[in-house]
JSON list of C-alpha atoms in Angstrom, two decimals:
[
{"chain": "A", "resi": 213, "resn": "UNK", "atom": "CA", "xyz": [73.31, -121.80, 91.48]},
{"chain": "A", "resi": 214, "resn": "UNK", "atom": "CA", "xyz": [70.70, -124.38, 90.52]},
{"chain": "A", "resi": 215, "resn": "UNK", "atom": "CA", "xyz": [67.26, -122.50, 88.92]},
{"chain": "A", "resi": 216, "resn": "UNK", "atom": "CA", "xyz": [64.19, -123.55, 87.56]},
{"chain": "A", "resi": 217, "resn": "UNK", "atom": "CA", "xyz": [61.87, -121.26, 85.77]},
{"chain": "A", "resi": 218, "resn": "UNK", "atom": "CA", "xyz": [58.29, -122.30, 85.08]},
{"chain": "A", "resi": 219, "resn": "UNK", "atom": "CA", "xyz": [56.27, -120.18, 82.68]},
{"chain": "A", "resi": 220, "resn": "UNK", "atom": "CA", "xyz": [53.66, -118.85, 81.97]},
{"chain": "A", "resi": 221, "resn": "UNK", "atom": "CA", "xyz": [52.59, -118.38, 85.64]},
{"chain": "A", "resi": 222, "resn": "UNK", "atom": "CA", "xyz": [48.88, -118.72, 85.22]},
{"chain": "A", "resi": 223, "resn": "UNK", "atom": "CA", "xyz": [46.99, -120.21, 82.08]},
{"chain": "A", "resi": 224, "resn": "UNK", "atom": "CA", "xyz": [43.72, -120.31, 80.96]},
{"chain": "A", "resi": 225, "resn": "UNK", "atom": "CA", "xyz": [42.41, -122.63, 78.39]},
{"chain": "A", "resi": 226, "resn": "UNK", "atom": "CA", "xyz": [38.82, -123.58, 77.29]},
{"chain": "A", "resi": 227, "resn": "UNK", "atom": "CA", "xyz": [38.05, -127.47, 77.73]},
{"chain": "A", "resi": 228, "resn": "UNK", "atom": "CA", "xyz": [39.29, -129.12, 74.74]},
{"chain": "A", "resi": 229, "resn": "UNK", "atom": "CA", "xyz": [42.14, -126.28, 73.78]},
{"chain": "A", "resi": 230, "resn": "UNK", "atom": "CA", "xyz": [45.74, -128.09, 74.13]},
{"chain": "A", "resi": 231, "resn": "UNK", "atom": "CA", "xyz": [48.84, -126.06, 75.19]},
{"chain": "A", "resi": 232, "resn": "UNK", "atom": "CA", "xyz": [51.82, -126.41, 77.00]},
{"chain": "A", "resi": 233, "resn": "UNK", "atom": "CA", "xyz": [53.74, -125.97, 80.34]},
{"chain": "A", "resi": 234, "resn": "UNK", "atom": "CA", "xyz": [57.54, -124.74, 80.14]},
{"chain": "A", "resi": 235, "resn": "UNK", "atom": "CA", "xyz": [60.02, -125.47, 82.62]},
{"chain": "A", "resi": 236, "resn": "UNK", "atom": "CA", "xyz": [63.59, -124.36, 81.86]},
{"chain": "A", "resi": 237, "resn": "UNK", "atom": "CA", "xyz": [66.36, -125.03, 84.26]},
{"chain": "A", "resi": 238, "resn": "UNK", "atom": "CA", "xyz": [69.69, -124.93, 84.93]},
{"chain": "A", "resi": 239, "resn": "UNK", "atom": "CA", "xyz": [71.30, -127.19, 86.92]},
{"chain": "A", "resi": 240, "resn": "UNK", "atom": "CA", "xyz": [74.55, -129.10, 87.86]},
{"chain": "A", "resi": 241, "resn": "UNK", "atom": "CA", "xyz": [74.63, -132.45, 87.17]},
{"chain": "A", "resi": 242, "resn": "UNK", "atom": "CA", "xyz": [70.58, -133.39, 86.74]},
{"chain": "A", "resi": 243, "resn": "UNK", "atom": "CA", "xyz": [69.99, -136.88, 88.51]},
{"chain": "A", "resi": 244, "resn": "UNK", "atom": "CA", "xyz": [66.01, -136.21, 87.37]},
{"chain": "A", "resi": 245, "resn": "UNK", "atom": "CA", "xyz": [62.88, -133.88, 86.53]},
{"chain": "A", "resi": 246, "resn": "UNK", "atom": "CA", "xyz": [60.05, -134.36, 88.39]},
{"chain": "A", "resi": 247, "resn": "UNK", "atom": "CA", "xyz": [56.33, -133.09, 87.36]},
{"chain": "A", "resi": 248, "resn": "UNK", "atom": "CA", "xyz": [53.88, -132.91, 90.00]},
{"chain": "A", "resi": 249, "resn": "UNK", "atom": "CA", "xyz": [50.10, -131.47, 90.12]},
{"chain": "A", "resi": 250, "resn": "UNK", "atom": "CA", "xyz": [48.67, -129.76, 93.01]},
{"chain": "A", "resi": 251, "resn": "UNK", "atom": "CA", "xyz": [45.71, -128.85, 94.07]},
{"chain": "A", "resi": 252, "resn": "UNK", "atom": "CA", "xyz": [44.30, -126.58, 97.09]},
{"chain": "A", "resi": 253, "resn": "UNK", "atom": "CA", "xyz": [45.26, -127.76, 100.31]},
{"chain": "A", "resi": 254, "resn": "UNK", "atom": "CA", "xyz": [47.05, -130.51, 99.31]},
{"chain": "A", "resi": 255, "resn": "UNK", "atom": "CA", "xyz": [50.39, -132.03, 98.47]},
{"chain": "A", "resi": 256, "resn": "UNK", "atom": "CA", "xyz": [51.66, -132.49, 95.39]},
{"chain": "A", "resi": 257, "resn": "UNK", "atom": "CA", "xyz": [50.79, -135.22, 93.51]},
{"chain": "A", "resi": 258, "resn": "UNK", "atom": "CA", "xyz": [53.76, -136.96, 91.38]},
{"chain": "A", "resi": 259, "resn": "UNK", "atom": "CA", "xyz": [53.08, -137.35, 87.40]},
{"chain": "A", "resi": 260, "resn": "UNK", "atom": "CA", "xyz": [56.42, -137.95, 85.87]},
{"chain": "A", "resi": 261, "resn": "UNK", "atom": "CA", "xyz": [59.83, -138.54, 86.12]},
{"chain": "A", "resi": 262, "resn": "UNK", "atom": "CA", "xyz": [62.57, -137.51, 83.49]},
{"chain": "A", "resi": 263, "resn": "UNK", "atom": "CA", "xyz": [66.15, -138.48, 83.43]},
{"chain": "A", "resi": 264, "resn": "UNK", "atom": "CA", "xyz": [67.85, -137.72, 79.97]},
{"chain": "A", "resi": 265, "resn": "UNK", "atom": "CA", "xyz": [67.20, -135.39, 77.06]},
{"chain": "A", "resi": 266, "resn": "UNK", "atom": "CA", "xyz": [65.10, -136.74, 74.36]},
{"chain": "A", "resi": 267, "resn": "UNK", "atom": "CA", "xyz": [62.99, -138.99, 76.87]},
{"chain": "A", "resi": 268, "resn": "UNK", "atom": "CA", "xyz": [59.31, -138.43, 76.61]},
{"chain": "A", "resi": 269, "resn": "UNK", "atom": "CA", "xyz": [56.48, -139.91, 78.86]},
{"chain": "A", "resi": 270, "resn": "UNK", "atom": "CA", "xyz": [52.42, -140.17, 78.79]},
{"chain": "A", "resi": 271, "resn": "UNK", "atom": "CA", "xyz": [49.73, -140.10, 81.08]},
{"chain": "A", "resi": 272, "resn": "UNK", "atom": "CA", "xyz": [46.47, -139.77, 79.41]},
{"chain": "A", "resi": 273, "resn": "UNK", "atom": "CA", "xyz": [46.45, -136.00, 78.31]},
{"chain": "A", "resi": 274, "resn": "UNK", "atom": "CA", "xyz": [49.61, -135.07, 79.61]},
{"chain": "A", "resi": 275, "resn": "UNK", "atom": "CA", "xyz": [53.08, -135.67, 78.07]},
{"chain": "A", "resi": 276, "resn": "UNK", "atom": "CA", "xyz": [56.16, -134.80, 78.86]},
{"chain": "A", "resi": 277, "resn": "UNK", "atom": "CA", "xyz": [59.33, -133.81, 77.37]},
{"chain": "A", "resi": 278, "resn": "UNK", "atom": "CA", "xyz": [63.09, -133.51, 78.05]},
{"chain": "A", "resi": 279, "resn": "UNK", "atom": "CA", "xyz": [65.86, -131.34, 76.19]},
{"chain": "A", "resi": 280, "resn": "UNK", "atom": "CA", "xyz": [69.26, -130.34, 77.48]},
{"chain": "A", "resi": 281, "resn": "UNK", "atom": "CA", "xyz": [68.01, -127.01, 79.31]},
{"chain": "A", "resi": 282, "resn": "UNK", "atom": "CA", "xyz": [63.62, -127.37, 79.47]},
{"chain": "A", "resi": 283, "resn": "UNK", "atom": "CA", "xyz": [61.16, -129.52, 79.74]},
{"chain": "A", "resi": 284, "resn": "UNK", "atom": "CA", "xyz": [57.48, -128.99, 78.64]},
{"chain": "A", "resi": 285, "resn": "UNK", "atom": "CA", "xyz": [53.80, -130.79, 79.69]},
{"chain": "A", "resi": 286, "resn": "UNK", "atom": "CA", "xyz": [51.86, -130.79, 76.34]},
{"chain": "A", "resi": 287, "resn": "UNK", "atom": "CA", "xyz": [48.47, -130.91, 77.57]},
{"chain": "A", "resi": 288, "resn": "UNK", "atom": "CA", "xyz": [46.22, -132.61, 75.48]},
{"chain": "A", "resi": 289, "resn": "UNK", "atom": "CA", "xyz": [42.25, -131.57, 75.29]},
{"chain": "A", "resi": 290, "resn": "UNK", "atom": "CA", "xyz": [42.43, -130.37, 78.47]},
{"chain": "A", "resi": 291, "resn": "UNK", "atom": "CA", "xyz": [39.16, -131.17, 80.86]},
{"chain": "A", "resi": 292, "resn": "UNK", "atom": "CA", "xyz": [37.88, -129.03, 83.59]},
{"chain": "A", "resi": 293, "resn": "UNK", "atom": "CA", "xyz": [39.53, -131.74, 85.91]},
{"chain": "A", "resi": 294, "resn": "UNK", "atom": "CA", "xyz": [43.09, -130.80, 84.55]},
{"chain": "A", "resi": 295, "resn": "UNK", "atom": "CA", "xyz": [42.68, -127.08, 86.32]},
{"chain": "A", "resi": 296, "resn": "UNK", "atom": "CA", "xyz": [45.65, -127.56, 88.92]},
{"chain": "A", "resi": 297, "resn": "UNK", "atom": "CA", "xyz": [49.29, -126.00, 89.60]},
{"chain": "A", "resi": 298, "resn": "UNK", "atom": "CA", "xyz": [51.83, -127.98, 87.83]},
{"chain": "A", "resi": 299, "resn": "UNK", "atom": "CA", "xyz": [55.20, -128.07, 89.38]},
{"chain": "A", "resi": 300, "resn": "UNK", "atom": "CA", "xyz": [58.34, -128.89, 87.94]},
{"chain": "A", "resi": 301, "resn": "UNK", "atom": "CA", "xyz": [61.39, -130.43, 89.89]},
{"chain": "A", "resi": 302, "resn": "UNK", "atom": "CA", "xyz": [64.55, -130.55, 89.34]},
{"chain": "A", "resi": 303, "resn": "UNK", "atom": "CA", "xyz": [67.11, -132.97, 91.16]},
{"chain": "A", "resi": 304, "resn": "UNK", "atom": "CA", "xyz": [71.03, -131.64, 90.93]},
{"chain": "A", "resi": 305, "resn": "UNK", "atom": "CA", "xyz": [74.26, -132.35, 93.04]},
{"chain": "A", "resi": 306, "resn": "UNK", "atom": "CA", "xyz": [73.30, -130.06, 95.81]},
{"chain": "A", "resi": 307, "resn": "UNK", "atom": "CA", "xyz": [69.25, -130.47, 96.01]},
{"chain": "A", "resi": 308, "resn": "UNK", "atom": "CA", "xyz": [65.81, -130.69, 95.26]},
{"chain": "A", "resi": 309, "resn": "UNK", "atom": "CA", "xyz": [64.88, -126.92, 93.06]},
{"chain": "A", "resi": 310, "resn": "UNK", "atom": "CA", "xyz": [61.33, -126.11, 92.55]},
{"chain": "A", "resi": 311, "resn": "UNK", "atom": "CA", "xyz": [59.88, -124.01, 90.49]},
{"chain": "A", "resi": 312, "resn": "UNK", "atom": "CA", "xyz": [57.27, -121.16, 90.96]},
{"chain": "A", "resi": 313, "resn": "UNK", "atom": "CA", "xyz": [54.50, -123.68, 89.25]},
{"chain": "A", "resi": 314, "resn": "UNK", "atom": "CA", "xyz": [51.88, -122.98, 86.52]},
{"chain": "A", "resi": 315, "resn": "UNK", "atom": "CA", "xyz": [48.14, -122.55, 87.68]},
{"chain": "A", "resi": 316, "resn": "UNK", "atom": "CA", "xyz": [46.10, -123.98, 84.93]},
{"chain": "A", "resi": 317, "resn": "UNK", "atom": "CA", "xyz": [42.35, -123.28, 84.91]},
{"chain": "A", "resi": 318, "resn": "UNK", "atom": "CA", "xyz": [40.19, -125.28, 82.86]},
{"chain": "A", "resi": 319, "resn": "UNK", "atom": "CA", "xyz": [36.98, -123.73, 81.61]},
{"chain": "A", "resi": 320, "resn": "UNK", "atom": "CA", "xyz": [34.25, -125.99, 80.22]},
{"chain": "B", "resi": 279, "resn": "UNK", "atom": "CA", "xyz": [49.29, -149.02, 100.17]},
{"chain": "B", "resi": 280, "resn": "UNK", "atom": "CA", "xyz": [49.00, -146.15, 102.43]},
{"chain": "B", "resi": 281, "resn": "UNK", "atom": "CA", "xyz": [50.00, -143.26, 101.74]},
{"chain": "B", "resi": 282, "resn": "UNK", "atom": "CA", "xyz": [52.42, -140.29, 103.14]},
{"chain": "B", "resi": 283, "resn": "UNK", "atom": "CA", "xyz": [50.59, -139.14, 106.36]},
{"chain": "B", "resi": 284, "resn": "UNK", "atom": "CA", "xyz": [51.43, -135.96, 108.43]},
{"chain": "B", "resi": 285, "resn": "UNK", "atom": "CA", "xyz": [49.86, -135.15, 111.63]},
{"chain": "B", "resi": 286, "resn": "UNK", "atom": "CA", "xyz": [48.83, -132.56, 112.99]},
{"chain": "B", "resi": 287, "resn": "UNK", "atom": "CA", "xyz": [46.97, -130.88, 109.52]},
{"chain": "B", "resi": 288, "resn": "UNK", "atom": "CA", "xyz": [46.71, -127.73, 110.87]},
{"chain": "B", "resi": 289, "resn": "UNK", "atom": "CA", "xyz": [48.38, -125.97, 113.80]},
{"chain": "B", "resi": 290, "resn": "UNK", "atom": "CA", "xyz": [48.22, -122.93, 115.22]},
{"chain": "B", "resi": 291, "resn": "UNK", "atom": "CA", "xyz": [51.23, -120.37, 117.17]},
{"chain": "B", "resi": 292, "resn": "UNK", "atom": "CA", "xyz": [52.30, -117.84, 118.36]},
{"chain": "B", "resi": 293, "resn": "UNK", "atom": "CA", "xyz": [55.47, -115.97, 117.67]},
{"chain": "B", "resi": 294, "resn": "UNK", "atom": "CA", "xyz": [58.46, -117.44, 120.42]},
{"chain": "B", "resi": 295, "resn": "UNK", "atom": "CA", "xyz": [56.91, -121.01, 120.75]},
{"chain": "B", "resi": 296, "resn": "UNK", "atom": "CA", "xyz": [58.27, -123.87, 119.22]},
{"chain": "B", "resi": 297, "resn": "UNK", "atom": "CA", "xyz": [56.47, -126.72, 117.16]},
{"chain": "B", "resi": 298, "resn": "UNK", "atom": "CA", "xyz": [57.02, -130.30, 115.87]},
{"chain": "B", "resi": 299, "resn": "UNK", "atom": "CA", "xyz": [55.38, -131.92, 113.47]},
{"chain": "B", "resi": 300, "resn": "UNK", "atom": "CA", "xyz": [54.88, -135.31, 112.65]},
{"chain": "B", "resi": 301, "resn": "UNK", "atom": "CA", "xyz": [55.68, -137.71, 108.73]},
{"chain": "B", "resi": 302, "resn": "UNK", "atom": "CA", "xyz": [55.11, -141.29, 108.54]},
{"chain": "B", "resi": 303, "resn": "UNK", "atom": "CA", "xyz": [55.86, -142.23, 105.34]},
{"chain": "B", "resi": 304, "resn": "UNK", "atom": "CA", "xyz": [54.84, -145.17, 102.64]},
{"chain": "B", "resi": 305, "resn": "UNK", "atom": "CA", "xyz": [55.49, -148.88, 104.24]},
{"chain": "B", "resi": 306, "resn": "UNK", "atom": "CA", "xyz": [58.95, -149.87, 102.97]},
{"chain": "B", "resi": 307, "resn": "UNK", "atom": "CA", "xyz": [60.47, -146.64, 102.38]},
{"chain": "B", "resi": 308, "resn": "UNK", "atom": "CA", "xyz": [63.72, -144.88, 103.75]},
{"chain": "B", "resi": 309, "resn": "UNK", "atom": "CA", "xyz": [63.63, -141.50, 102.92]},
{"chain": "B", "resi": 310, "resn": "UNK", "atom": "CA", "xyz": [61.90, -138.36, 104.47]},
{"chain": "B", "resi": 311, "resn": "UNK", "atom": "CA", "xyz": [62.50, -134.87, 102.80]},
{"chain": "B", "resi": 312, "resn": "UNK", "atom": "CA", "xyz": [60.91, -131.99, 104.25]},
{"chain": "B", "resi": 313, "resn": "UNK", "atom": "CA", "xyz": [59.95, -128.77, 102.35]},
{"chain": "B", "resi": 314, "resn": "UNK", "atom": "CA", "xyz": [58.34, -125.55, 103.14]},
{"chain": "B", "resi": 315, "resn": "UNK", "atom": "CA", "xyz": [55.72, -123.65, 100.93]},
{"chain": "B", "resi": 316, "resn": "UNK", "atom": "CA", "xyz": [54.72, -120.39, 100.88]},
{"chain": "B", "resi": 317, "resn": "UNK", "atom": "CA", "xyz": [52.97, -118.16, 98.34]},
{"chain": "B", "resi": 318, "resn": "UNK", "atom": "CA", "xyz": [55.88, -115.78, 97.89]},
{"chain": "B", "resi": 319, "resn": "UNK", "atom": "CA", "xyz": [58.69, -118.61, 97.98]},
{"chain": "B", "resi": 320, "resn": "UNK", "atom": "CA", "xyz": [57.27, -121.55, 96.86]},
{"chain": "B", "resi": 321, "resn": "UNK", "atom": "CA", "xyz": [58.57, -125.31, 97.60]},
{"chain": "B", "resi": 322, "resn": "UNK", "atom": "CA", "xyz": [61.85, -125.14, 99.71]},
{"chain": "B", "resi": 323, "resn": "UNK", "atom": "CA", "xyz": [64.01, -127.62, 100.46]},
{"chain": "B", "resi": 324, "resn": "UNK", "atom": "CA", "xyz": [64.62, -128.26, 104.37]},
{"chain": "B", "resi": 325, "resn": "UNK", "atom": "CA", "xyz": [66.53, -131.23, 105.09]},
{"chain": "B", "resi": 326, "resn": "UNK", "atom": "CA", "xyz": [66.41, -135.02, 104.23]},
{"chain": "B", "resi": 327, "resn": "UNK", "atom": "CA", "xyz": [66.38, -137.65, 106.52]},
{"chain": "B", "resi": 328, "resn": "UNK", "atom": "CA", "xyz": [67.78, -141.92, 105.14]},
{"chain": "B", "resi": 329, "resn": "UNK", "atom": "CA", "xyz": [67.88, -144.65, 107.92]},
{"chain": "B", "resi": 330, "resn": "UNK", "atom": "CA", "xyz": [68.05, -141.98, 111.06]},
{"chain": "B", "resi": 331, "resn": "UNK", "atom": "CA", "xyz": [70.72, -139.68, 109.02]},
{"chain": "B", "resi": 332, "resn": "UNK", "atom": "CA", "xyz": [70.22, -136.32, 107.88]},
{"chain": "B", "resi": 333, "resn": "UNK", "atom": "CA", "xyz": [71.61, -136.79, 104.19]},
{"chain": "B", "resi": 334, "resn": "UNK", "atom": "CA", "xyz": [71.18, -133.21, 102.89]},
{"chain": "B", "resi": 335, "resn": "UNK", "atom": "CA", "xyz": [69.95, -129.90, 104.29]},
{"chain": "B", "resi": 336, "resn": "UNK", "atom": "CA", "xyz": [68.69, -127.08, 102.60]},
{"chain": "B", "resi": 337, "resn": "UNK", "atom": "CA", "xyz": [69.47, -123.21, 103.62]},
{"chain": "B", "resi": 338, "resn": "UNK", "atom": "CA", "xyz": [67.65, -122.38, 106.37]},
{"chain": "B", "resi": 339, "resn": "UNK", "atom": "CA", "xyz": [68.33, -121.47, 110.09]},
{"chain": "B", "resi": 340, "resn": "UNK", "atom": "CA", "xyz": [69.28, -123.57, 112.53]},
{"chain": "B", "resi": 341, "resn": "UNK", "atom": "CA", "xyz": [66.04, -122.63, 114.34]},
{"chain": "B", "resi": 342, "resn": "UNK", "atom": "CA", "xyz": [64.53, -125.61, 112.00]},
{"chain": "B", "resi": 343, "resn": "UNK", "atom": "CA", "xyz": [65.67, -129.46, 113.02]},
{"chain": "B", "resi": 344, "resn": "UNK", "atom": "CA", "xyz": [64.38, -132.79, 112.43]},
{"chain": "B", "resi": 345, "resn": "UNK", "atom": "CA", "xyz": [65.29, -136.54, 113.25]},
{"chain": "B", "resi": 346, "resn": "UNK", "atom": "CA", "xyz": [64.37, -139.91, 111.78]},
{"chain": "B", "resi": 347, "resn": "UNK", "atom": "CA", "xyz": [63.17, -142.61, 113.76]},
{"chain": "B", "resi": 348, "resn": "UNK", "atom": "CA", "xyz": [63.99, -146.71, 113.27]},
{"chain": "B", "resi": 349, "resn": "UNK", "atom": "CA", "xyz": [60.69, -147.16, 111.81]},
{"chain": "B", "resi": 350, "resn": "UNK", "atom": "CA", "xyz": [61.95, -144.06, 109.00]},
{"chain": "B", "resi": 351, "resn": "UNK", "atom": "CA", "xyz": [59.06, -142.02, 111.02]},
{"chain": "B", "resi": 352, "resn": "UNK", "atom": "CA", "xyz": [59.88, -138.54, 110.80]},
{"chain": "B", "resi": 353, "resn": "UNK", "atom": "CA", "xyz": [59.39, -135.36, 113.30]},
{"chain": "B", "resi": 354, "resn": "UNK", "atom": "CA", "xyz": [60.54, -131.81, 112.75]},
{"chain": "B", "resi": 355, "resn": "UNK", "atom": "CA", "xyz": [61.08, -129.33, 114.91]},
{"chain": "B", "resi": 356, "resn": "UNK", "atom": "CA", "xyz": [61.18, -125.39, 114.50]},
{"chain": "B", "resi": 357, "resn": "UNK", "atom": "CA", "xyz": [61.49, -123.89, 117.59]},
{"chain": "B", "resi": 358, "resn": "UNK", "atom": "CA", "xyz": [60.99, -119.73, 118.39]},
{"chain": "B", "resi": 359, "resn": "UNK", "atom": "CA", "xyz": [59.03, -119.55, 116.16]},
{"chain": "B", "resi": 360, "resn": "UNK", "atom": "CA", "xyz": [58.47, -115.97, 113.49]},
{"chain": "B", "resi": 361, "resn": "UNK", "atom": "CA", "xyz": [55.64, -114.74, 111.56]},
{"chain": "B", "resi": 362, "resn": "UNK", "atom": "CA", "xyz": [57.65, -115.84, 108.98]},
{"chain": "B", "resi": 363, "resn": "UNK", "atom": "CA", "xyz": [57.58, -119.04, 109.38]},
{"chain": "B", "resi": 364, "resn": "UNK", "atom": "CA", "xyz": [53.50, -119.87, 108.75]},
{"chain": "B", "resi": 365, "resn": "UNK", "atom": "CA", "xyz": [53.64, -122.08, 105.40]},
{"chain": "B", "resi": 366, "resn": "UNK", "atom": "CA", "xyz": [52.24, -125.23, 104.46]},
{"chain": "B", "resi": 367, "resn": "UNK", "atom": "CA", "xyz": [54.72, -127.84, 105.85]},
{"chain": "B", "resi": 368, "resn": "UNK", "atom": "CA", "xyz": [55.12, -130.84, 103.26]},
{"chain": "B", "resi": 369, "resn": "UNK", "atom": "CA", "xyz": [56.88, -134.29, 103.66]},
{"chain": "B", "resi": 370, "resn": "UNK", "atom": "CA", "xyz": [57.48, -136.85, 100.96]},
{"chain": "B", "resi": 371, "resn": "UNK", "atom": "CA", "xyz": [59.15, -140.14, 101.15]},
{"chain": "B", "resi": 372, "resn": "UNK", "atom": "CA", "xyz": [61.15, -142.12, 98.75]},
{"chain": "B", "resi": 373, "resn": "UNK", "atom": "CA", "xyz": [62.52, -145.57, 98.54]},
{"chain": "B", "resi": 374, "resn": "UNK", "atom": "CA", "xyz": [65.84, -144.79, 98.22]},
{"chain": "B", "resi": 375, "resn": "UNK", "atom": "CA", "xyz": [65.87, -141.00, 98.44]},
{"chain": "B", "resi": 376, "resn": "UNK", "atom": "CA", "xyz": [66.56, -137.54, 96.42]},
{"chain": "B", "resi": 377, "resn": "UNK", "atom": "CA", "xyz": [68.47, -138.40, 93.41]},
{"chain": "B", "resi": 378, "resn": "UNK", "atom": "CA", "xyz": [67.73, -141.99, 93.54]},
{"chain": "B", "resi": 379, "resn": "UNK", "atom": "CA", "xyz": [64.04, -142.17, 92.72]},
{"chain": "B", "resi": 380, "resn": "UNK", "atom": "CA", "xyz": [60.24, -140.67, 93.34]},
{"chain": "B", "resi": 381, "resn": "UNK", "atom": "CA", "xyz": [59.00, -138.88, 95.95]},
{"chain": "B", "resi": 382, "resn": "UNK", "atom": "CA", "xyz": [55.56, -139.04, 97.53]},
{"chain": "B", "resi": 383, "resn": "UNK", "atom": "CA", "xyz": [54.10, -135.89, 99.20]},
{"chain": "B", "resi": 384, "resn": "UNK", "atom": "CA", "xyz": [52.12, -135.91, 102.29]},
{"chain": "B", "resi": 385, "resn": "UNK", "atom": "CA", "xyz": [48.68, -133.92, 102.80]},
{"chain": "B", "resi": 386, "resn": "UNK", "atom": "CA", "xyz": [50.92, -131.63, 104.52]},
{"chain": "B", "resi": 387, "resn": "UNK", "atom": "CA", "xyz": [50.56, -129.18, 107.79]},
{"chain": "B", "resi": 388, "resn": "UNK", "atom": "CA", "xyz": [49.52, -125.80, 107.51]},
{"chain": "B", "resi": 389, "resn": "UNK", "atom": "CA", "xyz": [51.26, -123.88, 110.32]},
{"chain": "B", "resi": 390, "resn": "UNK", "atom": "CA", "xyz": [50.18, -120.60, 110.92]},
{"chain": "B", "resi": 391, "resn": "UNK", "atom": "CA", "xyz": [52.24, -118.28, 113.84]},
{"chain": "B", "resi": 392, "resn": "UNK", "atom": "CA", "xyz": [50.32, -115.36, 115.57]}
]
C-alpha cells in the first residue's frame, strides 16, 4: 500500500536558523511529489512539483529535493512568515497519498 | 485568474441529514478532486471528477457521492450524515488531472455534524 511519512511532526526554529522537512514514501509507480503549505483555515497552497530522483527546485527560501524513496524542503533563513504546515504529496497508480504534514513555527 | 472557489465555507448538521457542497474550479480546467481533512486522519482522497466522469475514487462509503457538471463545476454529496464525518472539505482542480499535473486547492468547507 502506498505511504508517505512526514517527519518531524512539529518544528521549531528561531528566524534565521535553516533546517529541513523529510518526507519518505513508498509508492507504486510515482507520476509526482507535490509540496504544499497550509495555513489555518485554509487550503493548501501548492509550492512544488517533483517528478524524478535527483530533480531539485527553488522558491526563495525553500528548496526541494528528490531521491528514490524521500524528499526533503531545506528551508533557508527561515522568517516568521514561513511558520505553516508543510504537506507532502505523493501521486502513484492508485491515488493521491498525503502525509501527516510538518507544523513549522517561526520565532523572530 | 480566479481561483478554486467552494461555497458554502462553513455548514452546519446534524447527525441523519444529508449535505452538498459546492467547487468551481480555475477557468479552463477539467479536473475536480475532492479530499477530506481531519486532525486525526489528515488529507483523504474522495473521488475525482474529468469532463462529467468520476476517474478515481478513494475508500470511503458509498454514503459520499459527487458529479461534475459541463462547465467542470463540481457538487458533492454525503448524505446521513455521522459525527464522523465533520472535517474540512477541500477541492482542487487541475488542467488535466491527478497524475497529469498541479492541483489547486479551494478555501475549503468546514462541515461540522451535531
Amino acid at each position: 500500500e502506498d505511504q508517505v511519512t512526514q517527519s518531524p511532526e512539529a518544528l521549531r526554529l528561531q528566524e534565521g536558523e535553516s533546517s529541513s522537512l523529510n518526507c519518505s514514501y513508498t509508492v507504486s509507480g510515482l507520476r509526482g511529489l507535490f509540496w504544499y503549505r497550509q495555513d489555518p483555515g485554509k487550503g493548501p497552497e501548492f509550492l512544488f512539483t517533483l517528478y524524478s530522483a535527483g530533480e531539485e527546485k527553488e522558491k526563495e527560501r525553500l528548496k526541494a529535493t528528490l531521491t528514490k524513496k524521500e524528499s526533503f524542503l531545506h528551508i533557508t533563513a527561515p522568517k516568521p512568515e514561513d511558520s505553516a504546515t508543510y504537506l507532502c504529496a505523493v501521486d502513484g497508480l492508485n491515488d493521491m497519498r498525503f502525509g501527516a504534514g510538518t507544523r513549522l513555527t517561526v520565532k523572530p | 485568474k480566479a481561483g478554486v472557489t467552494q461555497t458554502p465555507r462553513y455548514l452546519i448538521k446534524t447527525r441523519g441529514q444529508q449535505v452538498t457542497l459546492s467547487c468551481s474550479p480555475i477557468s479552463g480546467h477539467r479536473s475536480v478532486s475532492w479530499y477530506q481533512q481531519t486532525p486525526g486522519q489528515g488529507l483523504q482522497f474522495l473521488f475525482e471528477y474529468f469532463s462529467e466522469t468520476q476517474r478515481n475514487k478513494g475508500n470511503f462509503p458509498g454514503r459520499f457521492s459527487g458529479r461534475q457538471f459541463s462547465n467542470s463545476r463540481s457538487e458533492m454529496n454525503v448524505s446521513t450524515l455521522e459525527l464522523g464525518d465533520s472535517a474540512l472539505y477541500l477541492c482542487a482542480s487541475s488542467l488535466n488531472g491527478q497524475g497529469r499535473d498541479t492541483q489547486y486547492f479551494g478555501p475549503g468547507t468546514r462541515l461540522t455534524v451535531l
